[in-house]
PDB file of C-alpha atoms in Angstrom:
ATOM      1  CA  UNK A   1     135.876  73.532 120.829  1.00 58.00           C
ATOM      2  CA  UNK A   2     139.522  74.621 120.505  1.00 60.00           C
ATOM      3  CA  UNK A   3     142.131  75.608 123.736  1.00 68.00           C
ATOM      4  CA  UNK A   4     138.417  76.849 125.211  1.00 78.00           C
ATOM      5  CA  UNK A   5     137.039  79.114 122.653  1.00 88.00           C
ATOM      6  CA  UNK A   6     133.827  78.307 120.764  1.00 94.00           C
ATOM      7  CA  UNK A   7     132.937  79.569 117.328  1.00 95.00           C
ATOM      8  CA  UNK A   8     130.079  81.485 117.784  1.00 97.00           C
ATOM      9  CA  UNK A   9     129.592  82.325 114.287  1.00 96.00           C
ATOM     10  CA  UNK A  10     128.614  78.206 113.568  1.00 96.00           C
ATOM     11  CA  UNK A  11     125.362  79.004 115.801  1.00 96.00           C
ATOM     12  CA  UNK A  12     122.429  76.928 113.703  1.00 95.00           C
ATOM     13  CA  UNK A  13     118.903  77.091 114.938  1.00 93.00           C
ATOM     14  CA  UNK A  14     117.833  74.128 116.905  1.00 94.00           C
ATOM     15  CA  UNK A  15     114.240  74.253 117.810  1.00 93.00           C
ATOM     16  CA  UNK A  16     111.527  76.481 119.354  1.00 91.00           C
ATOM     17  CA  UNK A  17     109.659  75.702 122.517  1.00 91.00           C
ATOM     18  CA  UNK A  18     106.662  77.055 124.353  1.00 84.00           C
ATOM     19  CA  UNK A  19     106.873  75.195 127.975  1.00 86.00           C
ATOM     20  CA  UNK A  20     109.925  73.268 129.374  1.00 90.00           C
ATOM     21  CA  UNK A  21     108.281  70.336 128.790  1.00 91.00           C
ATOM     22  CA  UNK A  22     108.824  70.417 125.158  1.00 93.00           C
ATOM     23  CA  UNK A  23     112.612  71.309 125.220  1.00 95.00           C
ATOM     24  CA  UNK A  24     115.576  69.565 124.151  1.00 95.00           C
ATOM     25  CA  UNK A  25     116.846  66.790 126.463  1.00 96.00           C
ATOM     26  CA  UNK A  26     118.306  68.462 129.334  1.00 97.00           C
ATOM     27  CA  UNK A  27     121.836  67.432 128.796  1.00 96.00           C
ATOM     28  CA  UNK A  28     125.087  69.400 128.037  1.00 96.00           C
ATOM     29  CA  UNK A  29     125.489  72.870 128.578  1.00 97.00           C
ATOM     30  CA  UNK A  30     123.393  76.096 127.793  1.00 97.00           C
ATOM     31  CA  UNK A  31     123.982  79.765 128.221  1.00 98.00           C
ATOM     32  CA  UNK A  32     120.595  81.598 128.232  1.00 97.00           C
ATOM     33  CA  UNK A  33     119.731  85.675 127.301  1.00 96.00           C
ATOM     34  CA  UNK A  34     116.939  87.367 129.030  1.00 94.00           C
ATOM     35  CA  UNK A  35     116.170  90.958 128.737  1.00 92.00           C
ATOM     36  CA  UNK A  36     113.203  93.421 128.402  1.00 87.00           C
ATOM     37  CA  UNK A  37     111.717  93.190 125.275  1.00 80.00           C
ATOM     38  CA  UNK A  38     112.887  96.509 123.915  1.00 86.00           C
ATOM     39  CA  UNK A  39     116.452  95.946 125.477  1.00 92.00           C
ATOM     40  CA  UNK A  40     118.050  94.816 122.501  1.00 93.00           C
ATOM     41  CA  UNK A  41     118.602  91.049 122.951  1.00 93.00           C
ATOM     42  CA  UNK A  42     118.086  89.738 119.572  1.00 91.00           C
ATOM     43  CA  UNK A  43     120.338  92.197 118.233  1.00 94.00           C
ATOM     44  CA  UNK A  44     123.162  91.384 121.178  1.00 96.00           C
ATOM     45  CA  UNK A  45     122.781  87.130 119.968  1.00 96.00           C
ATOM     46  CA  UNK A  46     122.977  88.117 116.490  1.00 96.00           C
ATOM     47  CA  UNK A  47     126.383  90.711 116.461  1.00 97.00           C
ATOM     48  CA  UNK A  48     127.566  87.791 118.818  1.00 97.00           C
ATOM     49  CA  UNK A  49     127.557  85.186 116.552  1.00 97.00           C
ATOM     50  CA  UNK A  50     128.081  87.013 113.217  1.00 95.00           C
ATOM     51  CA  UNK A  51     124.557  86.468 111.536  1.00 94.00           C
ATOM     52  CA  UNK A  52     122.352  89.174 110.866  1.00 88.00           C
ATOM     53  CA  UNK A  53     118.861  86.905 111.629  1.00 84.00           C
ATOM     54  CA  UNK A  54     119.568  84.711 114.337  1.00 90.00           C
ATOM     55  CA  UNK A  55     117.162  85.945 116.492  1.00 83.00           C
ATOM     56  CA  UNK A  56     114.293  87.546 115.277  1.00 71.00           C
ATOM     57  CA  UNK A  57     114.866  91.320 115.736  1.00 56.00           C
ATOM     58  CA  UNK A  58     111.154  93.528 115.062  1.00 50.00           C
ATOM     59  CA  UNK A  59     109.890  97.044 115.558  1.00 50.00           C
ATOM     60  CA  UNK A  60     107.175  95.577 117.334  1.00 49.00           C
ATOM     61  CA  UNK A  61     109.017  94.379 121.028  1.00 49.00           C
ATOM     62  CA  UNK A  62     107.753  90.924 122.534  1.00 49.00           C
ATOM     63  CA  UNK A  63     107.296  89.298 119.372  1.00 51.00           C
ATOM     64  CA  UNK A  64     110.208  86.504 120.930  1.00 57.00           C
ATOM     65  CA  UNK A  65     107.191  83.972 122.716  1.00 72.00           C
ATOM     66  CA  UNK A  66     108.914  81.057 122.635  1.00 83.00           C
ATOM     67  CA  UNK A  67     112.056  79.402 124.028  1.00 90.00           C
ATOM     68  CA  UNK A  68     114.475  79.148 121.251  1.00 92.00           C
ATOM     69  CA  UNK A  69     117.570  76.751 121.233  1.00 95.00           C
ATOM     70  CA  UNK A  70     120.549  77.394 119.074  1.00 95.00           C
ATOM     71  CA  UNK A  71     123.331  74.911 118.506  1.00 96.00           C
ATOM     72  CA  UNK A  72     127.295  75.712 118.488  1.00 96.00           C
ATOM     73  CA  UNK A  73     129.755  74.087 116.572  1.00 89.00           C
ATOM     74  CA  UNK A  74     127.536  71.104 114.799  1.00 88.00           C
ATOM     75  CA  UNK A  75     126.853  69.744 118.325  1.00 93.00           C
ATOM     76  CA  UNK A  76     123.711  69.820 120.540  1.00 92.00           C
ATOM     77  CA  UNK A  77     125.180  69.792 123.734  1.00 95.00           C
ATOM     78  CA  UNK A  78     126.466  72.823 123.308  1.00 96.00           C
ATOM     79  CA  UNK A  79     123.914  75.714 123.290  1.00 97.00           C
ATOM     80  CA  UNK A  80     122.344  79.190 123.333  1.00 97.00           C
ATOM     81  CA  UNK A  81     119.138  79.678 124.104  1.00 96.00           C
ATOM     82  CA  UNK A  82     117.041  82.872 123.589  1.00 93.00           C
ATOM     83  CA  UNK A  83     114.048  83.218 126.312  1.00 91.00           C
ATOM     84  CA  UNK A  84     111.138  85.595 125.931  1.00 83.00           C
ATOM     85  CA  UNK A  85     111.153  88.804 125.587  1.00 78.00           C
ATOM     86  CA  UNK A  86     109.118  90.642 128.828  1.00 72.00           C
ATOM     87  CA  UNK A  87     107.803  93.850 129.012  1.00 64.00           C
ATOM     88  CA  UNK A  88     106.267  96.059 126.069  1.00 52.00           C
ATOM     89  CA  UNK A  89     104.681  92.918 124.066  1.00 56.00           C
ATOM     90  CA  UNK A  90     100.604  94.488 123.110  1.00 65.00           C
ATOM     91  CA  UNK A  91      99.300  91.266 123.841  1.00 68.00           C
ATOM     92  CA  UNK A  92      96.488  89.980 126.884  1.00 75.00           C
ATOM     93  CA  UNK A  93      98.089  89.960 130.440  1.00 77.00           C
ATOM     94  CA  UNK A  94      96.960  86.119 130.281  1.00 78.00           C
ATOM     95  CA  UNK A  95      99.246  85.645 127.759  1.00 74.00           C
ATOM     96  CA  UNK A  96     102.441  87.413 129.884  1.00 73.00           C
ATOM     97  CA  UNK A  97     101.055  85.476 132.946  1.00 78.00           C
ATOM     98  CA  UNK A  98     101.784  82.375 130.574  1.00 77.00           C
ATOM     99  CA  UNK A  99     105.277  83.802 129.095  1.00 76.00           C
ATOM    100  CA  UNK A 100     106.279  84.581 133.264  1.00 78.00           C
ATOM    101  CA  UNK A 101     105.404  80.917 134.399  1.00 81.00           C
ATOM    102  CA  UNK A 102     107.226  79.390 131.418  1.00 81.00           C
ATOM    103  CA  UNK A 103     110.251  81.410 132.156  1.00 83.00           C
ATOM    104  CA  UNK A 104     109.950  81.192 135.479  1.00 84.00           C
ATOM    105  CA  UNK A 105     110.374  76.972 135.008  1.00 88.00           C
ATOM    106  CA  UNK A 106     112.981  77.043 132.626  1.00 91.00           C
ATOM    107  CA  UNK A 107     115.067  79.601 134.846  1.00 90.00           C
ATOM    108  CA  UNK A 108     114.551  76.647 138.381  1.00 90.00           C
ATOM    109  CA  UNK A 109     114.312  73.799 136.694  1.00 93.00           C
ATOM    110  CA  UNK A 110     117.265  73.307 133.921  1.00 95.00           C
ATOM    111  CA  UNK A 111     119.868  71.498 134.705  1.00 96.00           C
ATOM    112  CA  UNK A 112     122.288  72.501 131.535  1.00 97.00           C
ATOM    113  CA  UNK A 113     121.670  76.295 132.284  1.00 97.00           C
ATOM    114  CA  UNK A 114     125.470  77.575 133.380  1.00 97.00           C
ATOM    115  CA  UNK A 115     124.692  80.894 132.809  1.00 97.00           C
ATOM    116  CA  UNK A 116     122.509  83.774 131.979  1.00 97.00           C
ATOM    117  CA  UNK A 117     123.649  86.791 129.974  1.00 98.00           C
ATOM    118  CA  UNK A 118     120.975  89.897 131.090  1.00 97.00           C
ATOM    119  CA  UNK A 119     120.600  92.357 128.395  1.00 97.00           C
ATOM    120  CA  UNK A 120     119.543  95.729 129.887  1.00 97.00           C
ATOM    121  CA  UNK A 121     119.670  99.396 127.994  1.00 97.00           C
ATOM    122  CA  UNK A 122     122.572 101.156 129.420  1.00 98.00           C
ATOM    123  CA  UNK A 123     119.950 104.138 129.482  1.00 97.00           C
ATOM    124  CA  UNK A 124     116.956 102.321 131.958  1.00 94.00           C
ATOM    125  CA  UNK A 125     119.211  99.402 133.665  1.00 96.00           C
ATOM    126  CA  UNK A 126     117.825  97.915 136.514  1.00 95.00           C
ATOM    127  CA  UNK A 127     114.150  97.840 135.545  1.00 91.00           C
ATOM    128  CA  UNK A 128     111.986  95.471 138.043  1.00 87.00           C
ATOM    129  CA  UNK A 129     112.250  92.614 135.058  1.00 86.00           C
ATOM    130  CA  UNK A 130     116.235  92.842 135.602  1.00 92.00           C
ATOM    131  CA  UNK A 131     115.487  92.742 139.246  1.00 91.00           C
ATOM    132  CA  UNK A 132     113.327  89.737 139.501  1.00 87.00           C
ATOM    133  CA  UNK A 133     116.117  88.030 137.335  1.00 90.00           C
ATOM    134  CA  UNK A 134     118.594  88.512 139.642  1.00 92.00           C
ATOM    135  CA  UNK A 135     116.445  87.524 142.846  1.00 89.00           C
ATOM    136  CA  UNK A 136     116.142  84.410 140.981  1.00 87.00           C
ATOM    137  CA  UNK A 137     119.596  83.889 139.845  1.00 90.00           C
ATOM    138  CA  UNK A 138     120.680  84.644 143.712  1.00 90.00           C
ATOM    139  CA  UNK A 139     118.592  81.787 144.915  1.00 89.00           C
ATOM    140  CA  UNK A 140     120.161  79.470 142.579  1.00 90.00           C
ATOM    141  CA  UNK A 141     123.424  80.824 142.642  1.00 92.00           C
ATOM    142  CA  UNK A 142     123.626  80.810 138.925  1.00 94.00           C
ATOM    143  CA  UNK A 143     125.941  83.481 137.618  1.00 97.00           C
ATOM    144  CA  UNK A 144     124.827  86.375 135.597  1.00 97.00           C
ATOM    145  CA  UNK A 145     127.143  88.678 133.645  1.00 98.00           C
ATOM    146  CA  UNK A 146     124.700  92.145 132.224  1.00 98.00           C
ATOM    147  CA  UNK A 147     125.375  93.556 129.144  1.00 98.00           C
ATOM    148  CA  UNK A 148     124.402  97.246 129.076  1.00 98.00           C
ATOM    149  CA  UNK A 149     123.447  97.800 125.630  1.00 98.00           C
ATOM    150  CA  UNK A 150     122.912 100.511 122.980  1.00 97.00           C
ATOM    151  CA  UNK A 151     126.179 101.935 125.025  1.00 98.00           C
ATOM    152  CA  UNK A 152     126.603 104.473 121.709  1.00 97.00           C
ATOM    153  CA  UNK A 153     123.286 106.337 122.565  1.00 97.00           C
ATOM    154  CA  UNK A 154     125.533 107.768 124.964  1.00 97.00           C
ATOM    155  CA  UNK A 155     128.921 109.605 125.346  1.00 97.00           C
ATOM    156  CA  UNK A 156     131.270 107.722 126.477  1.00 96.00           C
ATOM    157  CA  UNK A 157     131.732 109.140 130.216  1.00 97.00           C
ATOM    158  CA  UNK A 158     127.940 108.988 130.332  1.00 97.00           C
ATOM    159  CA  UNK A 159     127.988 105.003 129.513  1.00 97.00           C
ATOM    160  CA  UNK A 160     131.059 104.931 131.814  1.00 97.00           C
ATOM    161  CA  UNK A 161     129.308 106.652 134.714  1.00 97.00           C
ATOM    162  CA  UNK A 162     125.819 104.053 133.834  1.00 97.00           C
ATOM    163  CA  UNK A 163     128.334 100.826 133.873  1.00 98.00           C
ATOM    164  CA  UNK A 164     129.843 102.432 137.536  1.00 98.00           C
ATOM    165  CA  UNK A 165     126.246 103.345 139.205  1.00 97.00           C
ATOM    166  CA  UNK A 166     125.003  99.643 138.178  1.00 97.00           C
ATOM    167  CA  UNK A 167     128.187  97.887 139.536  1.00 97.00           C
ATOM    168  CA  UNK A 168     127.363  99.990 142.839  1.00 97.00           C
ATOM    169  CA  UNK A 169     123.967  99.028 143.170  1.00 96.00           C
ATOM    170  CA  UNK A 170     124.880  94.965 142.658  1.00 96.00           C
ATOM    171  CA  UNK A 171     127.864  95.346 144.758  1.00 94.00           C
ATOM    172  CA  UNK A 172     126.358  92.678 147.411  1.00 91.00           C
ATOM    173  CA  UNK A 173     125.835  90.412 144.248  1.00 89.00           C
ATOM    174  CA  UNK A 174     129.557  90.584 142.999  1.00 87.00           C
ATOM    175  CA  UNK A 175     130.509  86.860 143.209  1.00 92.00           C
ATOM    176  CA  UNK A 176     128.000  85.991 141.169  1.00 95.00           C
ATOM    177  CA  UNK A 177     127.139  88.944 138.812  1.00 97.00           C
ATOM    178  CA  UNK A 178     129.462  90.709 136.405  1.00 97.00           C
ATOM    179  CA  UNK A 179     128.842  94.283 134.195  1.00 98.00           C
ATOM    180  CA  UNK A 180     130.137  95.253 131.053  1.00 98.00           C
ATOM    181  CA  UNK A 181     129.366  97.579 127.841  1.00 98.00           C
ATOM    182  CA  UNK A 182     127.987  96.754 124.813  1.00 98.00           C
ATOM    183  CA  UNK A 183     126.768  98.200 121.791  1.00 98.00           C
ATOM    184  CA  UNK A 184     125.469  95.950 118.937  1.00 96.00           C
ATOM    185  CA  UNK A 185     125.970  98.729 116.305  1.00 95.00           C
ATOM    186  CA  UNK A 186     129.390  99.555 117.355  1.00 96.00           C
ATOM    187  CA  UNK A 187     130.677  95.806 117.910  1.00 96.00           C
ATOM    188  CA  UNK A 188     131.653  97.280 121.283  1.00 97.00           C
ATOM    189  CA  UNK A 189     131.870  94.687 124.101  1.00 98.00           C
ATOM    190  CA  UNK A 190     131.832  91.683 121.896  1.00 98.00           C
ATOM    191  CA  UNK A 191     135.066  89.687 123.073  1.00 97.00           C
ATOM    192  CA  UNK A 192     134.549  90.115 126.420  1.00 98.00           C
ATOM    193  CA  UNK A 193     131.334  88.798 126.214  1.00 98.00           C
ATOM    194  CA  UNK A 194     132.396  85.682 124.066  1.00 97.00           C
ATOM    195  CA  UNK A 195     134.809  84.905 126.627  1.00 97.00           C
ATOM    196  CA  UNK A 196     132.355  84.920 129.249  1.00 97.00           C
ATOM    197  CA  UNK A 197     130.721  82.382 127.568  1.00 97.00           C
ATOM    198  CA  UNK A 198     133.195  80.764 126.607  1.00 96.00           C
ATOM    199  CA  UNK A 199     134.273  80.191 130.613  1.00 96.00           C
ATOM    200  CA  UNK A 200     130.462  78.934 130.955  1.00 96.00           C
ATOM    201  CA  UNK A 201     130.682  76.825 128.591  1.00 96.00           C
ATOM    202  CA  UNK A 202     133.889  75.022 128.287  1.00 91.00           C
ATOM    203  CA  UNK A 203     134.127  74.334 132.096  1.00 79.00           C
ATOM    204  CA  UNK A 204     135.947  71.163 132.201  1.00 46.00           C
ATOM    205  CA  UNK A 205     133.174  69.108 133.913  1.00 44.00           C
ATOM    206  CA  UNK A 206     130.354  70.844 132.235  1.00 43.00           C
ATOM    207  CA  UNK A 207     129.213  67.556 129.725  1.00 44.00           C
TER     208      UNK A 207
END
């Protein structure tokens, strides 16, 4: 890590779990992504850190069923982490009970999560997913900054007016939540994102 800044372009993949129970040591520092599974979130990780399969992106949403861990800079205890995908997935509601409880335990119950980057689609923000994650996020105080993807589906005053309306609605959530633009086609939003990470992650007493 240099004068706070990580290279998220070094991201390496670390290993894939299905319960908390079989993920890494909970040491260091993570910053997790969560987002309906049609919201765009393996595309956000991958324009993020420069690599074109990172995360798996598909045609087919929910196909993300596992927790995946990603390394930064050649060290594990710095990390991303990509969480399931909710939401569209064709599979049994057993198996999305099972997806919800796992999520729901790594959301309470790690210690190295500093943050969690929400991916929403600027067009259908807010959805009850999004809502649920924020609930949770206010009873752990655990900050949350949204990016509002696929922002070049719209004109720009109609993405502008979307990022306003959804800083309205979490107004009562401001100390903890933050908005911004993105568009993974575009590059749009990518810098401030990376330094909101970067602020997660480099905290001085973080590790």
């Amino acid at each position: 890590m240099q004068d706070g800044k990580i290279n998220y372009q070094s991201a390496r993949f670390l290993i894939s779990a299905p319960r908390l129970a079989l993920c890494p040591p909970d040491t260091g520092v993570e910053v997790a992504f969560a987002g309906r599974s049609n919201a765009g979130k393996s595309s956000a990780i991958n324009t993020l850190t420069q690599q074109k399969a990172l995360a798996r992106t598909s045609k087919t949403p929910g196909r993300t069923q596992l927790i995946n861990f990603f390394t930064l800079a050649n060290d594990e205890a710095y990390r991303l982490v990509d969480l399931p995908g909710y939401g569209f997935a064709k599979v049994p509601d057993q198996v999305k009970l099972e997806w919800q409880r796992h999520l729901s335990e790594y959301l309470y119950e790690r210690e190295a999560l500093r943050g969690l980057m929400l991916v929403m689609d600027v067009r259908h923000p807010l959805s009850e997913f999004d809502q649920m994650m924020l609930g949770w996020a206010d009873e752990k105080a655990m900050p949350v900054h949204i990016l509002l993807t696929k922002a070049d589906k719209l004109k720009p005053g109609a993405a502008k007016s979307s990022l306003l309306a959804v800083r309205r609605q979490l107004a009562e959530w401001e100390d903890l939540v933050s908005v911004q633009l993105f568009s993974a086609l575009k590059r749009q939003g990518v810098d401030e994102a990376c330094a909101r990470m970067d602020a997660w992650l480099c905290e001085r007493d973080a590790v």
